[in-house]
mmCIF file of N, CA and C in Angstrom:
data_model
loop_
_atom_site.group_PDB
_atom_site.id
_atom_site.type_symbol
_atom_site.label_atom_id
_atom_site.label_comp_id
_atom_site.label_asym_id
_atom_site.label_seq_id
_atom_site.Cartn_x
_atom_site.Cartn_y
_atom_site.Cartn_z
ATOM 1 N N PRO A 15 -9.545 -2.928 10.278
ATOM 2 C CA PRO A 15 -8.489 -2.705 11.747
ATOM 3 C C PRO A 15 -7.405 -1.537 11.402
ATOM 4 N N ASP A 16 -7.780 -0.714 12.826
ATOM 5 C CA ASP A 16 -6.689 0.798 12.744
ATOM 6 C C ASP A 16 -5.387 -0.028 13.146
ATOM 7 N N TYR A 17 -3.824 0.816 13.079
ATOM 8 C CA TYR A 17 -2.877 -0.259 12.825
ATOM 9 C C TYR A 17 -2.494 -0.383 14.290
ATOM 10 N N SER A 18 -3.279 0.378 15.403
ATOM 11 C CA SER A 18 -2.641 -0.566 17.047
ATOM 12 C C SER A 18 -3.165 -1.600 17.158
ATOM 13 N N THR A 19 -4.751 -2.279 16.417
ATOM 14 C CA THR A 19 -4.664 -3.537 16.303
ATOM 15 C C THR A 19 -4.496 -3.728 15.596
ATOM 16 N N LEU A 20 -3.634 -3.879 14.380
ATOM 17 C CA LEU A 20 -3.248 -5.131 13.282
ATOM 18 C C LEU A 20 -2.048 -5.193 14.808
ATOM 19 N N GLN A 21 -1.323 -3.931 14.767
ATOM 20 C CA GLN A 21 0.583 -3.547 15.387
ATOM 21 C C GLN A 21 0.164 -5.198 17.362
ATOM 22 N N LYS A 22 -0.656 -4.785 17.558
ATOM 23 C CA LYS A 22 -1.029 -6.159 18.572
ATOM 24 C C LYS A 22 -1.365 -7.641 18.322
ATOM 25 N N TYR A 23 -1.974 -7.891 17.657
ATOM 26 C CA TYR A 23 -2.210 -9.263 16.441
ATOM 27 C C TYR A 23 -1.168 -9.869 16.140
ATOM 28 N N TRP A 24 -0.574 -8.789 15.093
ATOM 29 C CA TRP A 24 0.205 -9.716 14.672
ATOM 30 C C TRP A 24 1.585 -9.316 15.056
ATOM 31 N N LYS A 25 2.195 -8.130 15.806
ATOM 32 C CA LYS A 25 3.297 -7.786 16.956
ATOM 33 C C LYS A 25 3.935 -7.750 15.454
ATOM 34 N N VAL A 26 3.222 -6.263 15.133
ATOM 35 C CA VAL A 26 4.926 -5.919 14.270
ATOM 36 C C VAL A 26 5.498 -4.789 14.575
ATOM 37 N N ASN A 27 6.717 -3.685 14.643
ATOM 38 C CA ASN A 27 7.925 -2.754 14.941
ATOM 39 C C ASN A 27 7.869 -1.347 14.119
ATOM 40 N N SER A 28 8.045 -0.423 14.314
ATOM 41 C CA SER A 28 7.902 0.479 14.614
ATOM 42 C C SER A 28 7.923 0.824 12.464
ATOM 43 N N ASN A 29 9.132 -0.306 12.058
ATOM 44 C CA ASN A 29 8.735 -0.059 9.900
ATOM 45 C C ASN A 29 8.055 -0.607 9.496
ATOM 46 N N SER A 30 6.532 -1.461 10.572
ATOM 47 C CA SER A 30 5.987 -2.404 9.641
ATOM 48 C C SER A 30 4.857 -1.146 9.126
ATOM 49 N N LEU A 31 4.532 -2.279 7.435
ATOM 50 C CA LEU A 31 3.361 -1.461 6.891
ATOM 51 C C LEU A 31 2.735 -3.234 6.566
ATOM 52 N N ILE A 32 1.118 -2.732 6.842
ATOM 53 C CA ILE A 32 0.175 -3.536 6.174
ATOM 54 C C ILE A 32 -0.804 -3.452 5.272
ATOM 55 N N ILE A 33 -0.219 -4.334 4.134
ATOM 56 C CA ILE A 33 -2.035 -4.429 2.902
ATOM 57 C C ILE A 33 -1.986 -5.026 3.064
ATOM 58 N N THR A 34 -3.980 -4.516 2.618
ATOM 59 C CA THR A 34 -4.984 -5.989 3.105
ATOM 60 C C THR A 34 -5.619 -5.024 2.200
ATOM 61 N N GLU A 35 -6.275 -7.051 1.412
ATOM 62 C CA GLU A 35 -7.385 -7.038 0.680
ATOM 63 C C GLU A 35 -8.866 -7.314 1.075
ATOM 64 N N ASP A 36 -9.609 -6.250 0.767
ATOM 65 C CA ASP A 36 -11.037 -6.758 0.759
ATOM 66 C C ASP A 36 -11.973 -6.645 -0.598
ATOM 67 N N SER A 37 -12.477 -7.977 -1.257
ATOM 68 C CA SER A 37 -12.555 -7.610 -2.135
ATOM 69 C C SER A 37 -14.700 -7.295 -2.220
ATOM 70 N N SER A 38 -14.608 -6.775 -1.124
ATOM 71 C CA SER A 38 -16.210 -6.064 -1.547
ATOM 72 C C SER A 38 -16.204 -4.657 -1.320
ATOM 73 N N ASN A 39 -15.269 -4.206 -1.691
ATOM 74 C CA ASN A 39 -15.151 -2.762 -1.234
ATOM 75 C C ASN A 39 -14.733 -2.697 -2.311
ATOM 76 N N ALA A 40 -15.495 -1.417 -3.416
ATOM 77 C CA ALA A 40 -14.969 -0.382 -5.001
ATOM 78 C C ALA A 40 -13.384 -0.041 -4.545
ATOM 79 N N GLN A 41 -12.720 0.270 -3.895
ATOM 80 C CA GLN A 41 -11.046 0.780 -3.393
ATOM 81 C C GLN A 41 -10.154 -1.058 -2.767
ATOM 82 N N ILE A 42 -9.828 -2.285 -3.238
ATOM 83 C CA ILE A 42 -10.028 -3.104 -2.125
ATOM 84 C C ILE A 42 -8.902 -3.496 -2.365
ATOM 85 N N LEU A 43 -7.611 -2.632 -1.938
ATOM 86 C CA LEU A 43 -6.661 -2.219 -1.102
ATOM 87 C C LEU A 43 -6.759 -0.992 0.012
ATOM 88 N N SER A 44 -5.676 -1.521 0.886
ATOM 89 C CA SER A 44 -5.992 -0.767 2.316
ATOM 90 C C SER A 44 -5.318 -0.218 2.915
ATOM 91 N N PHE A 45 -4.314 0.337 3.613
ATOM 92 C CA PHE A 45 -2.901 0.305 4.347
ATOM 93 C C PHE A 45 -2.971 0.888 5.662
ATOM 94 N N ALA A 46 -2.329 0.578 6.601
ATOM 95 C CA ALA A 46 -2.134 0.723 7.414
ATOM 96 C C ALA A 46 -0.823 0.903 8.246
ATOM 97 N N TYR A 47 0.229 1.448 8.522
ATOM 98 C CA TYR A 47 1.143 1.774 8.648
ATOM 99 C C TYR A 47 1.692 2.199 9.566
ATOM 100 N N SER A 48 3.763 2.376 9.865
ATOM 101 C CA SER A 48 3.443 3.433 10.997
ATOM 102 C C SER A 48 4.572 4.877 11.204
ATOM 103 N N ASN A 49 4.572 5.328 11.688
ATOM 104 C CA ASN A 49 4.480 7.326 11.689
ATOM 105 C C ASN A 49 5.721 6.598 10.575
ATOM 106 N N ALA A 50 7.302 5.313 10.936
ATOM 107 C CA ALA A 50 8.231 5.547 10.494
ATOM 108 C C ALA A 50 8.421 5.597 8.437
ATOM 109 N N VAL A 51 7.188 4.628 8.353
ATOM 110 C CA VAL A 51 6.928 4.281 7.445
ATOM 111 C C VAL A 51 6.115 5.884 6.923
ATOM 112 N N LYS A 52 5.312 6.487 7.411
ATOM 113 C CA LYS A 52 5.084 8.301 6.624
ATOM 114 C C LYS A 52 5.760 8.838 6.366
ATOM 115 N N GLN A 53 6.522 8.571 7.475
ATOM 116 C CA GLN A 53 8.019 10.109 7.028
ATOM 117 C C GLN A 53 8.791 9.480 6.003
ATOM 118 N N GLN A 54 8.389 8.195 4.765
ATOM 119 C CA GLN A 54 9.423 8.146 3.712
ATOM 120 C C GLN A 54 8.296 8.832 2.332
ATOM 121 N N LEU A 55 6.357 8.317 3.754
ATOM 122 C CA LEU A 55 5.743 8.170 1.894
ATOM 123 C C LEU A 55 5.016 8.421 2.182
ATOM 124 N N SER A 56 4.835 9.465 1.790
ATOM 125 C CA SER A 56 2.880 10.535 2.605
ATOM 126 C C SER A 56 1.552 9.925 2.638
ATOM 127 N N ASN A 57 0.881 10.636 2.843
ATOM 128 C CA ASN A 57 -0.817 10.188 2.541
ATOM 129 C C ASN A 57 -1.332 10.185 1.104
ATOM 130 N N ASP A 58 -0.480 11.470 0.667
ATOM 131 C CA ASP A 58 -0.486 11.072 -0.352
ATOM 132 C C ASP A 58 -0.461 9.950 -1.748
ATOM 133 N N PHE A 59 0.021 9.879 -0.959
ATOM 134 C CA PHE A 59 1.424 8.230 -2.143
ATOM 135 C C PHE A 59 0.802 7.489 -2.018
ATOM 136 N N PHE A 60 0.002 7.334 -0.687
ATOM 137 C CA PHE A 60 -0.439 6.112 -0.485
ATOM 138 C C PHE A 60 -1.973 6.093 -1.077
ATOM 139 N N LEU A 61 -2.884 6.692 -0.695
ATOM 140 C CA LEU A 61 -4.025 7.601 -2.036
ATOM 141 C C LEU A 61 -4.098 7.303 -3.313
ATOM 142 N N GLU A 62 -3.136 7.750 -4.419
ATOM 143 C CA GLU A 62 -2.476 7.043 -5.358
ATOM 144 C C GLU A 62 -2.239 6.175 -5.860
ATOM 145 N N LEU A 63 -1.152 5.638 -4.901
ATOM 146 C CA LEU A 63 -0.928 3.627 -4.852
ATOM 147 C C LEU A 63 -2.496 2.511 -4.766
ATOM 148 N N GLN A 64 -3.333 3.141 -4.133
ATOM 149 C CA GLN A 64 -4.691 2.783 -3.872
ATOM 150 C C GLN A 64 -6.176 3.280 -5.020
ATOM 151 N N GLY A 65 -5.213 4.117 -5.597
ATOM 152 C CA GLY A 65 -6.495 4.055 -7.268
ATOM 153 C C GLY A 65 -5.703 3.672 -7.801
ATOM 154 N N ARG A 66 -4.686 3.644 -8.223
ATOM 155 C CA ARG A 66 -4.058 3.623 -9.215
ATOM 156 C C ARG A 66 -4.089 1.798 -8.953
ATOM 157 N N PHE A 67 -4.240 0.443 -7.878
ATOM 158 C CA PHE A 67 -3.959 -0.585 -8.131
ATOM 159 C C PHE A 67 -4.988 -1.285 -7.399
ATOM 160 N N GLY A 68 -5.303 -0.967 -7.215
ATOM 161 C CA GLY A 68 -7.009 -1.081 -5.936
ATOM 162 C C GLY A 68 -8.452 -1.484 -6.690
ATOM 163 N N SER A 69 -8.353 -0.138 -7.352
ATOM 164 C CA SER A 69 -9.336 0.321 -8.546
ATOM 165 C C SER A 69 -10.252 -1.004 -8.961
ATOM 166 N N LEU A 70 -11.294 -0.917 -9.022
ATOM 167 C CA LEU A 70 -11.728 -1.700 -10.111
ATOM 168 C C LEU A 70 -12.149 -2.104 -10.431
ATOM 169 N N PHE A 71 -11.610 -1.488 -11.176
ATOM 170 C CA PHE A 71 -11.367 -1.011 -13.169
ATOM 171 C C PHE A 71 -9.738 -1.403 -13.126
ATOM 172 N N PHE A 72 -9.135 -1.505 -12.634
ATOM 173 C CA PHE A 72 -7.864 -1.851 -12.502
ATOM 174 C C PHE A 72 -8.091 -3.797 -12.316
ATOM 175 N N VAL A 73 -8.606 -3.790 -11.015
ATOM 176 C CA VAL A 73 -8.709 -5.265 -10.969
ATOM 177 C C VAL A 73 -9.488 -5.989 -11.675
ATOM 178 N N ARG A 74 -10.534 -5.390 -12.045
ATOM 179 C CA ARG A 74 -11.263 -6.678 -13.566
ATOM 180 C C ARG A 74 -10.002 -6.740 -14.303
ATOM 181 N N GLU A 75 -9.254 -5.609 -14.395
ATOM 182 C CA GLU A 75 -8.539 -5.668 -15.888
ATOM 183 C C GLU A 75 -7.216 -6.918 -15.935
ATOM 184 N N ALA A 76 -6.740 -6.346 -15.038
ATOM 185 C CA ALA A 76 -5.780 -7.556 -14.595
ATOM 186 C C ALA A 76 -5.425 -8.291 -13.155
ATOM 187 N N GLY A 77 -6.938 -8.690 -12.161
ATOM 188 C CA GLY A 77 -6.881 -8.670 -11.568
ATOM 189 C C GLY A 77 -6.049 -8.962 -10.405
ATOM 190 N N LYS A 78 -6.720 -9.389 -8.873
ATOM 191 C CA LYS A 78 -6.388 -9.368 -7.981
ATOM 192 C C LYS A 78 -4.721 -9.762 -7.313
ATOM 193 N N ASP A 79 -4.258 -11.099 -8.120
ATOM 194 C CA ASP A 79 -2.976 -11.049 -7.860
ATOM 195 C C ASP A 79 -2.486 -9.908 -7.975
ATOM 196 N N GLU A 80 -2.169 -9.408 -10.024
ATOM 197 C CA GLU A 80 -1.411 -9.053 -10.066
ATOM 198 C C GLU A 80 -1.563 -7.022 -8.902
ATOM 199 N N ALA A 81 -2.752 -6.614 -8.950
ATOM 200 C CA ALA A 81 -2.798 -5.847 -8.181
ATOM 201 C C ALA A 81 -1.990 -5.685 -7.031
ATOM 202 N N LEU A 82 -1.727 -6.470 -6.349
ATOM 203 C CA LEU A 82 -1.205 -6.702 -4.465
ATOM 204 C C LEU A 82 -0.201 -7.306 -5.969
ATOM 205 N N MET A 83 0.415 -7.682 -6.516
ATOM 206 C CA MET A 83 1.823 -7.712 -6.934
ATOM 207 C C MET A 83 2.659 -6.108 -7.512
ATOM 208 N N GLN A 84 1.648 -6.062 -7.915
ATOM 209 C CA GLN A 84 2.651 -4.307 -8.762
ATOM 210 C C GLN A 84 2.136 -3.161 -6.847
ATOM 211 N N THR A 85 1.449 -3.542 -5.855
ATOM 212 C CA THR A 85 1.195 -2.726 -4.923
ATOM 213 C C THR A 85 2.797 -2.427 -4.632
ATOM 214 N N VAL A 86 3.388 -4.058 -4.018
ATOM 215 C CA VAL A 86 4.243 -5.081 -3.657
ATOM 216 C C VAL A 86 5.381 -3.584 -4.868
ATOM 217 N N ASP A 87 5.356 -4.133 -4.736
ATOM 218 C CA ASP A 87 6.558 -4.386 -5.769
ATOM 219 C C ASP A 87 6.784 -1.920 -5.493
ATOM 220 N N ALA A 88 6.158 -1.937 -6.097
ATOM 221 C CA ALA A 88 5.905 0.380 -6.028
ATOM 222 C C ALA A 88 6.602 0.101 -4.659
ATOM 223 N N LEU A 89 5.579 -0.432 -3.720
ATOM 224 C CA LEU A 89 6.563 -0.278 -2.284
ATOM 225 C C LEU A 89 7.362 -0.185 -2.122
ATOM 226 N N ASN A 90 8.491 -1.262 -2.647
ATOM 227 C CA ASN A 90 9.429 -1.918 -2.490
ATOM 228 C C ASN A 90 10.185 -0.942 -3.371
ATOM 229 N N VAL A 91 10.238 -0.655 -4.278
ATOM 230 C CA VAL A 91 10.896 0.544 -4.520
ATOM 231 C C VAL A 91 11.680 1.730 -4.186
ATOM 232 N N CYS A 92 9.842 2.399 -3.455
ATOM 233 C CA CYS A 92 9.768 3.639 -2.727
ATOM 234 C C CYS A 92 10.891 3.566 -1.319
ATOM 235 N N LEU A 93 10.369 2.297 -0.969
ATOM 236 C CA LEU A 93 10.549 2.431 0.413
ATOM 237 C C LEU A 93 12.103 2.203 0.334
ATOM 238 N N ARG A 94 12.558 1.298 -0.311
ATOM 239 C CA ARG A 94 14.274 1.327 -0.771
ATOM 240 C C ARG A 94 15.477 2.519 -1.203
ATOM 241 N N ARG A 95 14.240 3.283 -2.204
ATOM 242 C CA ARG A 95 14.525 5.079 -2.660
ATOM 243 C C ARG A 95 14.544 5.736 -1.741
ATOM 244 N N GLU A 96 15.930 6.081 -0.881
ATOM 245 C CA GLU A 96 16.696 7.410 -0.645
ATOM 246 C C GLU A 96 15.165 8.611 -0.752
ATOM 247 N N GLY A 97 14.478 9.155 0.771
ATOM 248 C CA GLY A 97 13.396 9.684 0.846
ATOM 249 C C GLY A 97 12.665 9.686 0.196
ATOM 250 N N GLY A 98 12.264 7.964 -0.385
ATOM 251 C CA GLY A 98 10.783 7.333 -0.716
ATOM 252 C C GLY A 98 10.634 8.461 -1.991
ATOM 253 N N CYS A 99 9.532 8.268 -2.429
ATOM 254 C CA CYS A 99 8.471 8.844 -3.999
ATOM 255 C C CYS A 99 7.001 10.045 -3.134
ATOM 256 N N LEU A 100 7.390 11.022 -3.961
ATOM 257 C CA LEU A 100 6.264 11.671 -3.506
ATOM 258 C C LEU A 100 5.316 10.872 -5.076
ATOM 259 N N HIS A 101 5.068 10.365 -5.699
ATOM 260 C CA HIS A 101 4.490 9.424 -6.137
ATOM 261 C C HIS A 101 4.103 8.265 -6.594
ATOM 262 N N VAL A 102 3.819 7.653 -6.721
ATOM 263 C CA VAL A 102 3.506 5.818 -7.771
ATOM 264 C C VAL A 102 4.380 5.319 -8.357
ATOM 265 N N PRO A 103 5.487 5.734 -8.650
ATOM 266 C CA PRO A 103 6.529 4.712 -10.403
ATOM 267 C C PRO A 103 5.992 4.444 -10.716
ATOM 268 N N GLY A 104 6.175 4.095 -12.463
ATOM 269 C CA GLY A 104 5.384 3.757 -13.288
ATOM 270 C C GLY A 104 5.247 4.620 -14.374
ATOM 271 N N ILE A 105 4.073 5.726 -14.143
ATOM 272 C CA ILE A 105 3.794 6.636 -15.653
ATOM 273 C C ILE A 105 4.405 8.266 -15.323
ATOM 274 N N ASP A 106 4.925 8.222 -15.973
ATOM 275 C CA ASP A 106 5.514 9.512 -15.927
ATOM 276 C C ASP A 106 5.394 10.721 -17.251
#
């Protein structure tokens, strides 16, 4: 579902970010986020996040729970950081 559909269903606000997990896809993670989140974290950031923690390879190695936890941890760091993050933290 798109962000506006989710926004109506869950009554999210302009600072919301929704993570969905779908094990039927090769990339199990997808994101719906507001413009306020988009100002802090770019689409490229979310593509990198999806590729790193939502890939079939990562999920096979670490599991779905770990994929979600590391995704939330990365988002927590970057949303709290002034100016956000250009790249997903963890690989230098």
